[in-house]
PDB file of C-alpha atoms and ligand atoms in Angstrom:
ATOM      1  CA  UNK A   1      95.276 112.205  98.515  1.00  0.00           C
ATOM      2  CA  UNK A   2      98.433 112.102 100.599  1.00  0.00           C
ATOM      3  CA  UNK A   3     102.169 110.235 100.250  1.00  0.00           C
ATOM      4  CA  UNK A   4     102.810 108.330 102.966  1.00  0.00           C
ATOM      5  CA  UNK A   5     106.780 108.058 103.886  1.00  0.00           C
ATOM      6  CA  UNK A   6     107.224 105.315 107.020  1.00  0.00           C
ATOM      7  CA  UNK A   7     110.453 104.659 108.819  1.00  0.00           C
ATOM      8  CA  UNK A   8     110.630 102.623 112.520  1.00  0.00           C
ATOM      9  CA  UNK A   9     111.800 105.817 113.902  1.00  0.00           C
ATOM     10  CA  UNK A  10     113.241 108.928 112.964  1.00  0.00           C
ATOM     11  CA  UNK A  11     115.587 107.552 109.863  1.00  0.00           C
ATOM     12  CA  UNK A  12     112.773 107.989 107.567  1.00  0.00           C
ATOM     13  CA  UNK A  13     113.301 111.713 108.281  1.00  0.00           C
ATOM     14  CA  UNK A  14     116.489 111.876 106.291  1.00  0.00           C
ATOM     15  CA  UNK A  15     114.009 110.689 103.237  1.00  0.00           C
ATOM     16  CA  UNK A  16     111.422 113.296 104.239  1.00  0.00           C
ATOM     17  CA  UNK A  17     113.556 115.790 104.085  1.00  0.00           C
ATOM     18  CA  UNK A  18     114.998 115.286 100.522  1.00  0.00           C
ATOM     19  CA  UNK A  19     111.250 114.770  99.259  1.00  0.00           C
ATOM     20  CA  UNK A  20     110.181 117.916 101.037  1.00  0.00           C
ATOM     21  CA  UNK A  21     113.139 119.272  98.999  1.00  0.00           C
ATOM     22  CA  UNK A  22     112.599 118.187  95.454  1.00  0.00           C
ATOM     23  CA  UNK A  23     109.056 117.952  95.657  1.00  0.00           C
ATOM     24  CA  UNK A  24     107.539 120.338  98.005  1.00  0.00           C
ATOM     25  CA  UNK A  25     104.064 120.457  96.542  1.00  0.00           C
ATOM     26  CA  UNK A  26     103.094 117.325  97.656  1.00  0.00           C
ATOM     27  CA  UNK A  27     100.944 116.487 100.762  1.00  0.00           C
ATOM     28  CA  UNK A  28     102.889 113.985 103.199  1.00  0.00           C
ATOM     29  CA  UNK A  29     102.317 111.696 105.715  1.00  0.00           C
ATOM     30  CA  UNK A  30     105.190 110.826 108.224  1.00  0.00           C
ATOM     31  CA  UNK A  31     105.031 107.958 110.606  1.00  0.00           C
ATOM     32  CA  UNK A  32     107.506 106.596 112.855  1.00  0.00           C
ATOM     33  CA  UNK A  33     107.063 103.811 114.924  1.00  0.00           C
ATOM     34  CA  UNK A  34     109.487 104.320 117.106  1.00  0.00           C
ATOM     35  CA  UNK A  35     107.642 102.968 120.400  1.00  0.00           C
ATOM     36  CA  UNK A  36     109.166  99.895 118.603  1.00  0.00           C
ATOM     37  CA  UNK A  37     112.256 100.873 117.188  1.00  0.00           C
ATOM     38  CA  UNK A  38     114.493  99.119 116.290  1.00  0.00           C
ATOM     39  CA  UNK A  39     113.059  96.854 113.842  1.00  0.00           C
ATOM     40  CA  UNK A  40     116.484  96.202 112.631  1.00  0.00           C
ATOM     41  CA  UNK A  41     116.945  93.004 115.563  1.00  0.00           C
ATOM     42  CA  UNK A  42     113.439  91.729 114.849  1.00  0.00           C
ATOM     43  CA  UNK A  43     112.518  88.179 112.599  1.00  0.00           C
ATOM     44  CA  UNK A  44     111.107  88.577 109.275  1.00  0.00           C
ATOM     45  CA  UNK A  45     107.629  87.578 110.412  1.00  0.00           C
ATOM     46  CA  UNK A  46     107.567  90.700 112.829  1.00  0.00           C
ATOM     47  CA  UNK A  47     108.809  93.013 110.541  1.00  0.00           C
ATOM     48  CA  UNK A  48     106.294  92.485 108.105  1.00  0.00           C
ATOM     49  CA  UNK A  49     103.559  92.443 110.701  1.00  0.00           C
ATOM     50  CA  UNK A  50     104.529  95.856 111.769  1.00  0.00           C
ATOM     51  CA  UNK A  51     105.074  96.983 108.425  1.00  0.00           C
ATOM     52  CA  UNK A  52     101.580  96.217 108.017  1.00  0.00           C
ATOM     53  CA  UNK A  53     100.207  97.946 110.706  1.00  0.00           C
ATOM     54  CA  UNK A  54     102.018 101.261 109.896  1.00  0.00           C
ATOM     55  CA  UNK A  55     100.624 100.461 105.648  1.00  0.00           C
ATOM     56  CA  UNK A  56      96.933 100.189 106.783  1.00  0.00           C
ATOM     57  CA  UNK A  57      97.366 103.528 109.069  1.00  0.00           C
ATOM     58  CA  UNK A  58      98.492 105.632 106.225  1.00  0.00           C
ATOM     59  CA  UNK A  59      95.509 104.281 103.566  1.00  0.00           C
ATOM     60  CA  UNK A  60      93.576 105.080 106.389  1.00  0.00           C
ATOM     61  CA  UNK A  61      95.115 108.971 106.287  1.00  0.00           C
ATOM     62  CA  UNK A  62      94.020 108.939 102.999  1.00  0.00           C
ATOM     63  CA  UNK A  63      97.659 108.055 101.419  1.00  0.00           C
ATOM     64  CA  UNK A  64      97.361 106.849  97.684  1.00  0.00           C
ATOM     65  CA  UNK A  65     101.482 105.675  97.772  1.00  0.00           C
ATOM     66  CA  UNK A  66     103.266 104.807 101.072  1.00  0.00           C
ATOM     67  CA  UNK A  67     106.973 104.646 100.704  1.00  0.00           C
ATOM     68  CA  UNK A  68     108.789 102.415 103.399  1.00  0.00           C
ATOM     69  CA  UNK A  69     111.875 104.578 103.870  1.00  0.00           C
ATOM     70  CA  UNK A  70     113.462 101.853 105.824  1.00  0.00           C
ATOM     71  CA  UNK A  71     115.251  99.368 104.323  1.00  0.00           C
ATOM     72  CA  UNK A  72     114.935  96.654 106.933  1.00  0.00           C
ATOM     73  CA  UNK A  73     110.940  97.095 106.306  1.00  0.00           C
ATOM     74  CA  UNK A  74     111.689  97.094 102.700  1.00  0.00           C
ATOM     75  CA  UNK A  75     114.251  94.021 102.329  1.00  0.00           C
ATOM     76  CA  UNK A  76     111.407  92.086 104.692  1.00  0.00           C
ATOM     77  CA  UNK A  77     108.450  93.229 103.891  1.00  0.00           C
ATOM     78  CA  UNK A  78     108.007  95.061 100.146  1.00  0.00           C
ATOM     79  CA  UNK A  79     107.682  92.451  97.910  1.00  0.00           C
ATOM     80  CA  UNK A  80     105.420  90.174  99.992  1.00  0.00           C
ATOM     81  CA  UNK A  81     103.068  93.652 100.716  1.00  0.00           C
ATOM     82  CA  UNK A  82     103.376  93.985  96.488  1.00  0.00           C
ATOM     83  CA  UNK A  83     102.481  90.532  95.462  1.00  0.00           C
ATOM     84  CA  UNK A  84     100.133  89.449  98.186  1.00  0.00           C
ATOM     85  CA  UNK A  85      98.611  92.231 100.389  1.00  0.00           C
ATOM     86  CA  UNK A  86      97.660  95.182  98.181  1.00  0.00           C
ATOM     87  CA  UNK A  87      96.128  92.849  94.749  1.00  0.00           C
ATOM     88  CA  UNK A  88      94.452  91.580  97.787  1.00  0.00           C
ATOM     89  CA  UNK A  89      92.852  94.178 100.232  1.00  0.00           C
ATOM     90  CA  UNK A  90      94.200  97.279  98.218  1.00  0.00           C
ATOM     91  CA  UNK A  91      94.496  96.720  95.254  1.00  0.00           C
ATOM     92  CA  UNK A  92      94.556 100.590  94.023  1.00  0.00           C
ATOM     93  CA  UNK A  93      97.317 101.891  95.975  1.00  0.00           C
ATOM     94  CA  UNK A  94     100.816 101.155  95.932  1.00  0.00           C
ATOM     95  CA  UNK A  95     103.476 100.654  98.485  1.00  0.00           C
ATOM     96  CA  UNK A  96     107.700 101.510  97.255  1.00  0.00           C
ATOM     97  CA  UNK A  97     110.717 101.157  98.588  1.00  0.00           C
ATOM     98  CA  UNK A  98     114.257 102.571  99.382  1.00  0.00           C
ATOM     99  CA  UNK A  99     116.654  99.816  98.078  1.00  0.00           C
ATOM    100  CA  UNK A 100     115.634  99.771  94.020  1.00  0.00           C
ATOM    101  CA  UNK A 101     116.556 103.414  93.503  1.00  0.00           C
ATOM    102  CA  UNK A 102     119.951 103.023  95.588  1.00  0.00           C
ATOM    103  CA  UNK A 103     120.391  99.569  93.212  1.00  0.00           C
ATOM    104  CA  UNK A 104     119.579 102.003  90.020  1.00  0.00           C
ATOM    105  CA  UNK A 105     122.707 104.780  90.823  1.00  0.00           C
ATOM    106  CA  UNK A 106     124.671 101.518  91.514  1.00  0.00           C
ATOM    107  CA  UNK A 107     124.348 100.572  88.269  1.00  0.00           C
ATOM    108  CA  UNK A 108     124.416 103.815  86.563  1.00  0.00           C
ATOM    109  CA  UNK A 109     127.310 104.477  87.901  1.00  0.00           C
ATOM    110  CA  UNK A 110     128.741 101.040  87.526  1.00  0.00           C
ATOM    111  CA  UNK A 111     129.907 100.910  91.146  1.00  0.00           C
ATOM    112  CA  UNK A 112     132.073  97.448  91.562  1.00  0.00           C
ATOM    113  CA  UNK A 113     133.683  97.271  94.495  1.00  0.00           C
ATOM    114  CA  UNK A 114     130.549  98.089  96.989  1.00  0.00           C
ATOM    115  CA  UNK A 115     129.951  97.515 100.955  1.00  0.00           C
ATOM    116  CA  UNK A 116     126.567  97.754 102.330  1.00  0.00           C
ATOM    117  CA  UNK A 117     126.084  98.716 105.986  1.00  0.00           C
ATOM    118  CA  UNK A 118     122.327  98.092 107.866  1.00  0.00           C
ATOM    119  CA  UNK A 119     120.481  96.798 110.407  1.00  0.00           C
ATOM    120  CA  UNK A 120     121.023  93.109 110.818  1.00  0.00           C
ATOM    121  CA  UNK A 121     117.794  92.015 109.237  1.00  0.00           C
ATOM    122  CA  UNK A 122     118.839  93.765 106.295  1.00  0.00           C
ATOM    123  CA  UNK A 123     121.913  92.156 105.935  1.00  0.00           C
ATOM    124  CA  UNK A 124     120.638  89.008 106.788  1.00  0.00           C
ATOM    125  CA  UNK A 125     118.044  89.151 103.771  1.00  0.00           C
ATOM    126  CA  UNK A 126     120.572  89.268 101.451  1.00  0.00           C
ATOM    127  CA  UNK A 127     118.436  92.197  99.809  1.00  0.00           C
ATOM    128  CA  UNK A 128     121.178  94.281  98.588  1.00  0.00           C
ATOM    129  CA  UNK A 129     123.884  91.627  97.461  1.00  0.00           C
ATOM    130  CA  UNK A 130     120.826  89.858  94.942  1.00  0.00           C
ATOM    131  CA  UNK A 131     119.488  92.736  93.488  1.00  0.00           C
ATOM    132  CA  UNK A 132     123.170  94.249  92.655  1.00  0.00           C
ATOM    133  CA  UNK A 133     124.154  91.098  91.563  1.00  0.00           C
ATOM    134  CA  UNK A 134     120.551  91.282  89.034  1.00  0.00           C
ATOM    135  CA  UNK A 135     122.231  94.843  87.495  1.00  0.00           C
ATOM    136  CA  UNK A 136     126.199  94.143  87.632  1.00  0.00           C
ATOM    137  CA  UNK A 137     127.035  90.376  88.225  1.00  0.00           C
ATOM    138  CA  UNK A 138     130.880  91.041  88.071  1.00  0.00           C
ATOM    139  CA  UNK A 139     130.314  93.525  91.493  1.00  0.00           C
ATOM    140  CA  UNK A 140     131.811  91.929  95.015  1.00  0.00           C
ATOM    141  CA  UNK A 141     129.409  93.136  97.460  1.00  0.00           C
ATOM    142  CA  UNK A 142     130.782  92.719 101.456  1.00  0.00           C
ATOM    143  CA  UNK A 143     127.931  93.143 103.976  1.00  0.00           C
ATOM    144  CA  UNK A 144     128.816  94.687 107.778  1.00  0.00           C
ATOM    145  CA  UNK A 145     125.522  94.867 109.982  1.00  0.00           C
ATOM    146  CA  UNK A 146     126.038  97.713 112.574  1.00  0.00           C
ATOM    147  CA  UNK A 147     123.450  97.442 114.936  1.00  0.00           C
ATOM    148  CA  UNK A 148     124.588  99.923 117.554  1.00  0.00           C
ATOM    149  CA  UNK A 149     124.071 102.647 115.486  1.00  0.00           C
ATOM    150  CA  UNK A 150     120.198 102.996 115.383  1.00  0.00           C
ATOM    151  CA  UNK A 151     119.823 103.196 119.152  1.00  0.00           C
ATOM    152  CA  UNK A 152     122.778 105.591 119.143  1.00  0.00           C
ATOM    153  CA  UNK A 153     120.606 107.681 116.817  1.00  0.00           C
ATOM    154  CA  UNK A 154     117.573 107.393 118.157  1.00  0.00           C
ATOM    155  CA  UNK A 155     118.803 108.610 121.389  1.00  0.00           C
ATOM    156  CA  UNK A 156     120.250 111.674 119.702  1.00  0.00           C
ATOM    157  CA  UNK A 157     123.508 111.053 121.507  1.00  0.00           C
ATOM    158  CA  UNK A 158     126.447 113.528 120.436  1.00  0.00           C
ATOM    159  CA  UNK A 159     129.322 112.045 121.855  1.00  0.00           C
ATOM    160  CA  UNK A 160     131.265 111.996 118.472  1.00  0.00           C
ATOM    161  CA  UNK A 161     134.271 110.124 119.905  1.00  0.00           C
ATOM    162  CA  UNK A 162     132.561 106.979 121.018  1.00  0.00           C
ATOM    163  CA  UNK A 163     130.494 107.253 117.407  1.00  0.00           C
ATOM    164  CA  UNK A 164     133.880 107.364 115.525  1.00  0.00           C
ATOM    165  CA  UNK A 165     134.692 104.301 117.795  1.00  0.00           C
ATOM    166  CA  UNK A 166     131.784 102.195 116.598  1.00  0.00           C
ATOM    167  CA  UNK A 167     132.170 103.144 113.069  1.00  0.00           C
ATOM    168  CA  UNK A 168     136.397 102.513 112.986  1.00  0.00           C
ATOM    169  CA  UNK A 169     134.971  99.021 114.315  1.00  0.00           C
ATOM    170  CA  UNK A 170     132.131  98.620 112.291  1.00  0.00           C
ATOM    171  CA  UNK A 171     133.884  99.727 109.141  1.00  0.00           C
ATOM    172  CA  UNK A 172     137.487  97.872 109.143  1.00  0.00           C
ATOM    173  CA  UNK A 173     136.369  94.391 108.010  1.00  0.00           C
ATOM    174  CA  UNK A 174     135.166  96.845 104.553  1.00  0.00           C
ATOM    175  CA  UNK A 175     137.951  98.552 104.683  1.00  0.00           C
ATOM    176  CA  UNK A 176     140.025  95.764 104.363  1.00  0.00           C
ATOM    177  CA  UNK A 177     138.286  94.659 101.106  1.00  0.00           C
ATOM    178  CA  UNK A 178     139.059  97.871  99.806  1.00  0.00           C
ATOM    179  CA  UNK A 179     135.523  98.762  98.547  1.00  0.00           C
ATOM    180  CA  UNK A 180     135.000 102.437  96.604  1.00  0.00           C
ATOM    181  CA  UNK A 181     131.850 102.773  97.653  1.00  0.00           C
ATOM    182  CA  UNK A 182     129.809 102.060 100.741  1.00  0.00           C
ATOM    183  CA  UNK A 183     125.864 102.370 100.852  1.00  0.00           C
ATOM    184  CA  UNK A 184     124.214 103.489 103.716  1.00  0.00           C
ATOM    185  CA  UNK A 185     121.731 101.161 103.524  1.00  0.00           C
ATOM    186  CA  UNK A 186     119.656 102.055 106.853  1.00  0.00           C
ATOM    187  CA  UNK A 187     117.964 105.625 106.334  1.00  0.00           C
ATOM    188  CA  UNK A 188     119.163 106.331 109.707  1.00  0.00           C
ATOM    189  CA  UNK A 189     122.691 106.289 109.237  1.00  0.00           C
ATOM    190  CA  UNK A 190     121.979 109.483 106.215  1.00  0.00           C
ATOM    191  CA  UNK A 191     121.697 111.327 109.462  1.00  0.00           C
ATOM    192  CA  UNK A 192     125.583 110.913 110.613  1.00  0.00           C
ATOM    193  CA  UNK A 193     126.810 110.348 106.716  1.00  0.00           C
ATOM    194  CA  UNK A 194     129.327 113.063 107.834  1.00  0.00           C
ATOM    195  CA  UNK A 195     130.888 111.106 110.237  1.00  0.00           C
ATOM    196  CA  UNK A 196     130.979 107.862 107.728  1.00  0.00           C
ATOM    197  CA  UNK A 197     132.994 110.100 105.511  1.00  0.00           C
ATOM    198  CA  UNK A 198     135.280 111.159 107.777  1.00  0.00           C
ATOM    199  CA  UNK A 199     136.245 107.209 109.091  1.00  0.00           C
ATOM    200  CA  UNK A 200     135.991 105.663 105.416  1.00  0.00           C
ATOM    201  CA  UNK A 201     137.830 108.626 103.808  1.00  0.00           C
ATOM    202  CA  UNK A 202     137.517 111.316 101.182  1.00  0.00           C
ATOM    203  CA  UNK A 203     138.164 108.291  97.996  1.00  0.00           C
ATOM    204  CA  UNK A 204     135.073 106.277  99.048  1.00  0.00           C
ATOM    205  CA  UNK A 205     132.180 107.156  97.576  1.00  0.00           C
ATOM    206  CA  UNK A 206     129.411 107.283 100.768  1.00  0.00           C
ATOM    207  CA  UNK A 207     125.767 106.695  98.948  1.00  0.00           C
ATOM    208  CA  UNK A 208     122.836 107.672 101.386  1.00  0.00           C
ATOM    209  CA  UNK A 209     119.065 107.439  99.628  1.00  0.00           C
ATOM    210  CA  UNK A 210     117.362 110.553 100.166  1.00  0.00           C
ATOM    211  CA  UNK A 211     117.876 111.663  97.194  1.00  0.00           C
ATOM    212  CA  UNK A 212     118.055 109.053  95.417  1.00  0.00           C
ATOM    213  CA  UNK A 213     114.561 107.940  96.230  1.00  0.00           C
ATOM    214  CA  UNK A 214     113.212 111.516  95.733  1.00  0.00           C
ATOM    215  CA  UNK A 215     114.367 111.675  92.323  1.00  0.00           C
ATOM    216  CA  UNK A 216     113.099 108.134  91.499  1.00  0.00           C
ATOM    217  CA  UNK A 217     109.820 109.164  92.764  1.00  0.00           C
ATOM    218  CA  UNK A 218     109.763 112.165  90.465  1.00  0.00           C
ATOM    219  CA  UNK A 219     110.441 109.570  87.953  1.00  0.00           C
ATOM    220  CA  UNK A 220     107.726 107.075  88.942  1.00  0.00           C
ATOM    221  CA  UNK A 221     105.388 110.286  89.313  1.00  0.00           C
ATOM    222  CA  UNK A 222     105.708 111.079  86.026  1.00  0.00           C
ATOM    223  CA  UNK A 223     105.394 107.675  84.998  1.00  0.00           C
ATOM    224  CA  UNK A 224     102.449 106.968  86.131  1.00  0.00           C
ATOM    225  CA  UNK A 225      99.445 110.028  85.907  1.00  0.00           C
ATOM    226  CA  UNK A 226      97.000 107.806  86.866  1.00  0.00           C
ATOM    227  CA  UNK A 227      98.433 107.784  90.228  1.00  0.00           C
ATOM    228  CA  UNK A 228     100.254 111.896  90.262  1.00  0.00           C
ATOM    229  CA  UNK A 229      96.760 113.129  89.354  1.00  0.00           C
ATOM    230  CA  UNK A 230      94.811 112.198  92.799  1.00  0.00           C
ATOM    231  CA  UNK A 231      97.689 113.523  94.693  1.00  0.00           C
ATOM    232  CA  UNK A 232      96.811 116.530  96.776  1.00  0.00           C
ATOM    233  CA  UNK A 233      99.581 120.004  96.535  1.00  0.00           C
ATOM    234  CA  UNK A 234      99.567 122.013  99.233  1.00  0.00           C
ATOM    235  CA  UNK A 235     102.253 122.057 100.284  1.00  0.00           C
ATOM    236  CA  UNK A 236     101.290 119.821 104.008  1.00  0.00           C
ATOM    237  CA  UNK A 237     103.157 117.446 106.140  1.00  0.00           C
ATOM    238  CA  UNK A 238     101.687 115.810 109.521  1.00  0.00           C
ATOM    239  CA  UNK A 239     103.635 113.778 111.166  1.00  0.00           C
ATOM    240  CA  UNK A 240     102.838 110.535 113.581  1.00  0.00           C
ATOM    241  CA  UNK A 241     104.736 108.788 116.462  1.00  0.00           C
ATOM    242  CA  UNK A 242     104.204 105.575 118.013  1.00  0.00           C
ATOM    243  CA  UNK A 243     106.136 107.157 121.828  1.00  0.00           C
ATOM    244  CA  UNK A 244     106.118 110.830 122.318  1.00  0.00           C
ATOM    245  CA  UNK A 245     108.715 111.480 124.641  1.00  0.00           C
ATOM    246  CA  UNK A 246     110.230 115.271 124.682  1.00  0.00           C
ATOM    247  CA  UNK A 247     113.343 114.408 123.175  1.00  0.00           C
ATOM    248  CA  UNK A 248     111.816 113.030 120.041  1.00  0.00           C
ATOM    249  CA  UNK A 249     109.910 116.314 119.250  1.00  0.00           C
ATOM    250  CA  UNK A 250     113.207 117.549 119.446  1.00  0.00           C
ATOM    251  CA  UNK A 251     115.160 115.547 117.069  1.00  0.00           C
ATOM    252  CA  UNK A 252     112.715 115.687 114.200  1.00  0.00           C
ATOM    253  CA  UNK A 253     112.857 119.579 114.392  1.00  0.00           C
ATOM    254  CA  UNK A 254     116.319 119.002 114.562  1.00  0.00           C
ATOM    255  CA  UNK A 255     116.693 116.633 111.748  1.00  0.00           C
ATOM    256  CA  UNK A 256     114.685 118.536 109.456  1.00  0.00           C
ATOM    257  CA  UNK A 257     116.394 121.515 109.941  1.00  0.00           C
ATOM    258  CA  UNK A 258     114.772 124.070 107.774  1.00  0.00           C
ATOM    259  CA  UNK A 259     112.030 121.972 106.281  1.00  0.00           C
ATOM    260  CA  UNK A 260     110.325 121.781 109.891  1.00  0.00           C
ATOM    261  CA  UNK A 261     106.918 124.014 109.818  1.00  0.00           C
ATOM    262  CA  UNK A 262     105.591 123.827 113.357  1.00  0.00           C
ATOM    263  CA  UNK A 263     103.396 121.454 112.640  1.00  0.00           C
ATOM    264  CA  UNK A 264     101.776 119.273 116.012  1.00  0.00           C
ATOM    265  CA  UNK A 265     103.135 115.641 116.331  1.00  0.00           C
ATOM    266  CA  UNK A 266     100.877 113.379 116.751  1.00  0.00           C
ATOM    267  CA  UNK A 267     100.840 110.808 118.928  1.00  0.00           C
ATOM    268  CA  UNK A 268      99.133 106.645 117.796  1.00  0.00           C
ATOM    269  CA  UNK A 269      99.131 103.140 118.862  1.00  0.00           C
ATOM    270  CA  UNK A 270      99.645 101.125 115.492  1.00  0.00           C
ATOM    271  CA  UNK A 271      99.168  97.794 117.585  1.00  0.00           C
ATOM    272  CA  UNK A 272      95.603  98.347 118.999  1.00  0.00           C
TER     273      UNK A 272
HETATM  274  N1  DGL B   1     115.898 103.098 109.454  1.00  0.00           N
HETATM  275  C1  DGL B   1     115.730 101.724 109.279  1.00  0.00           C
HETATM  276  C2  DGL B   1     116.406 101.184 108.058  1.00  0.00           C
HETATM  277  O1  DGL B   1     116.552 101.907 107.086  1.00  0.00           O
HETATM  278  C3  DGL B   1     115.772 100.734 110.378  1.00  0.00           C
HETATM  279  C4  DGL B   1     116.153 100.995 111.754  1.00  0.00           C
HETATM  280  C5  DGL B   1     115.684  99.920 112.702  1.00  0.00           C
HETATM  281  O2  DGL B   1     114.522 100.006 113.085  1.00  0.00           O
HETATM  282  O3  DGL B   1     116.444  99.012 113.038  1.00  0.00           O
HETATM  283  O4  DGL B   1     116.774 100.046 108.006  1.00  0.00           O
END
């Protein structure tokens, strides 16, 4: 069987990338949805209606773990797919997220001072704030949403002086609280964590989760045999789209850089 890794669009690469990394052997299962992209703007209902859709696709490609590397599909959607979808209609296979290994290095590394930057539905599920607050209750937590950034991405525009533009924007009202470390808590943004260094400066410590969530996997792997033992290792990836437009082929090659095997992208319709 196969790990399913979903994302609304290509943000979920910068996960894929790191678990194609640290833990090549596995069989994977990428799907973006990005005929719908952004999900970032979208109600909570919606979200976890399409987080659905793209779920039942991946059991359906055989997946025995689906992680939503999103964290607007995980702050919406994870715990209500935990508790009430899989005991109900899947009841053997298991569905993780981005944000609980992020919260883990937060604690572990006792981070106090933190600013989260997302999608406006993550911010506005107060996901992050509540589950730091679980670990370290003395931590201030600032939120900024930033939603230009995922269409910016998406469209695999390069013009870094209007991107330094938005972030200088974006990132001022954290600044200002003088946070030490800023989460990139869209797996988008792990794809221009560069450029987040460069506004916030070389003292702020800039977390993205790809690896982060491939080491907690390794973790949860080992964890739990009863799950590691149907996986599938050989070493194969397929990947799925929701809109196949040139470009896009482009930018996941692109984005995975050396980990790209020319494999065909497929193109679905999750709605149908
Ligand atoms: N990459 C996604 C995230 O981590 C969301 C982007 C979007 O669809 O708005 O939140």
């Amino acid at each position: 069987m196969n790990i399913g890794v979903f994302d609304s669009g290509l943000g979920g690469l910068t996960i894929l990338k790191s678990l194609l990394k640290e833990l090549p052997e596995y069989n994977y299962v990428y799907l973006g949805d990005n005929a719908r992209v952004p999900y970032g703007n979208r109600s909570a209902e919606t979200i976890y209606e399409f987080t659905k859709q793209a779920v039942d696709f991946l059991f359906k490609k055989n997946c025995k773990l689906v992680i939503l590397a999103c964290n607007t599909a995980t702050s919406n959607a994870l715990v209500k797919i935990q508790k009430e979808y899989l005991p109900k209609y899947f009841p053997d296979r298991r569905v993780l997220g981005v944000i609980k290994p992020t919260i883990e290095n937060i604690k572990e590394n006792n981070h106090l001072r933190v600013g989260i930057v997302g999608t406006k539905a993550t911010v506005n599920s107060g996901a992050f704030v509540r589950e730091i607050h679980k670990v370290l209750p003395k931590a201030e937590v600032y939120q900024q949403a930033c939603p230009m950034l995922v269409p910016f991405i998406e469209n695999g525009e390069k013009n870094e002086k209007i991107l330094k533009l938005i972030l200088e924007e974006y990132l001022h009202f954290l600044l200002q609280k003088k946070i030490t470390t800023i989460v990139l808590a869209c797996t988008h943004y792990g794809l221009i964590k560069k450029q987040f260094q460069d506004v916030v400066g070389p003292k702020i410590k800039v977390i993205s989760e790809g690896r982060l969530v491939a080491d907690k996997l390794r973790t949860y792997l080992n964890k739990h045999p009863e799950i590691e033992k149907n996986l599938d290792k050989k070493y194969q990836t397929e990947y799925f789209v929701t809109d196949l437009s040139p470009d896009y082929h482009e930018l996941i090659r692109l984005f995975l850089g050396s980990h790209w095997k020319d494999t065909k992208i497929n193109l679905i319709n999750l709605s149908s």
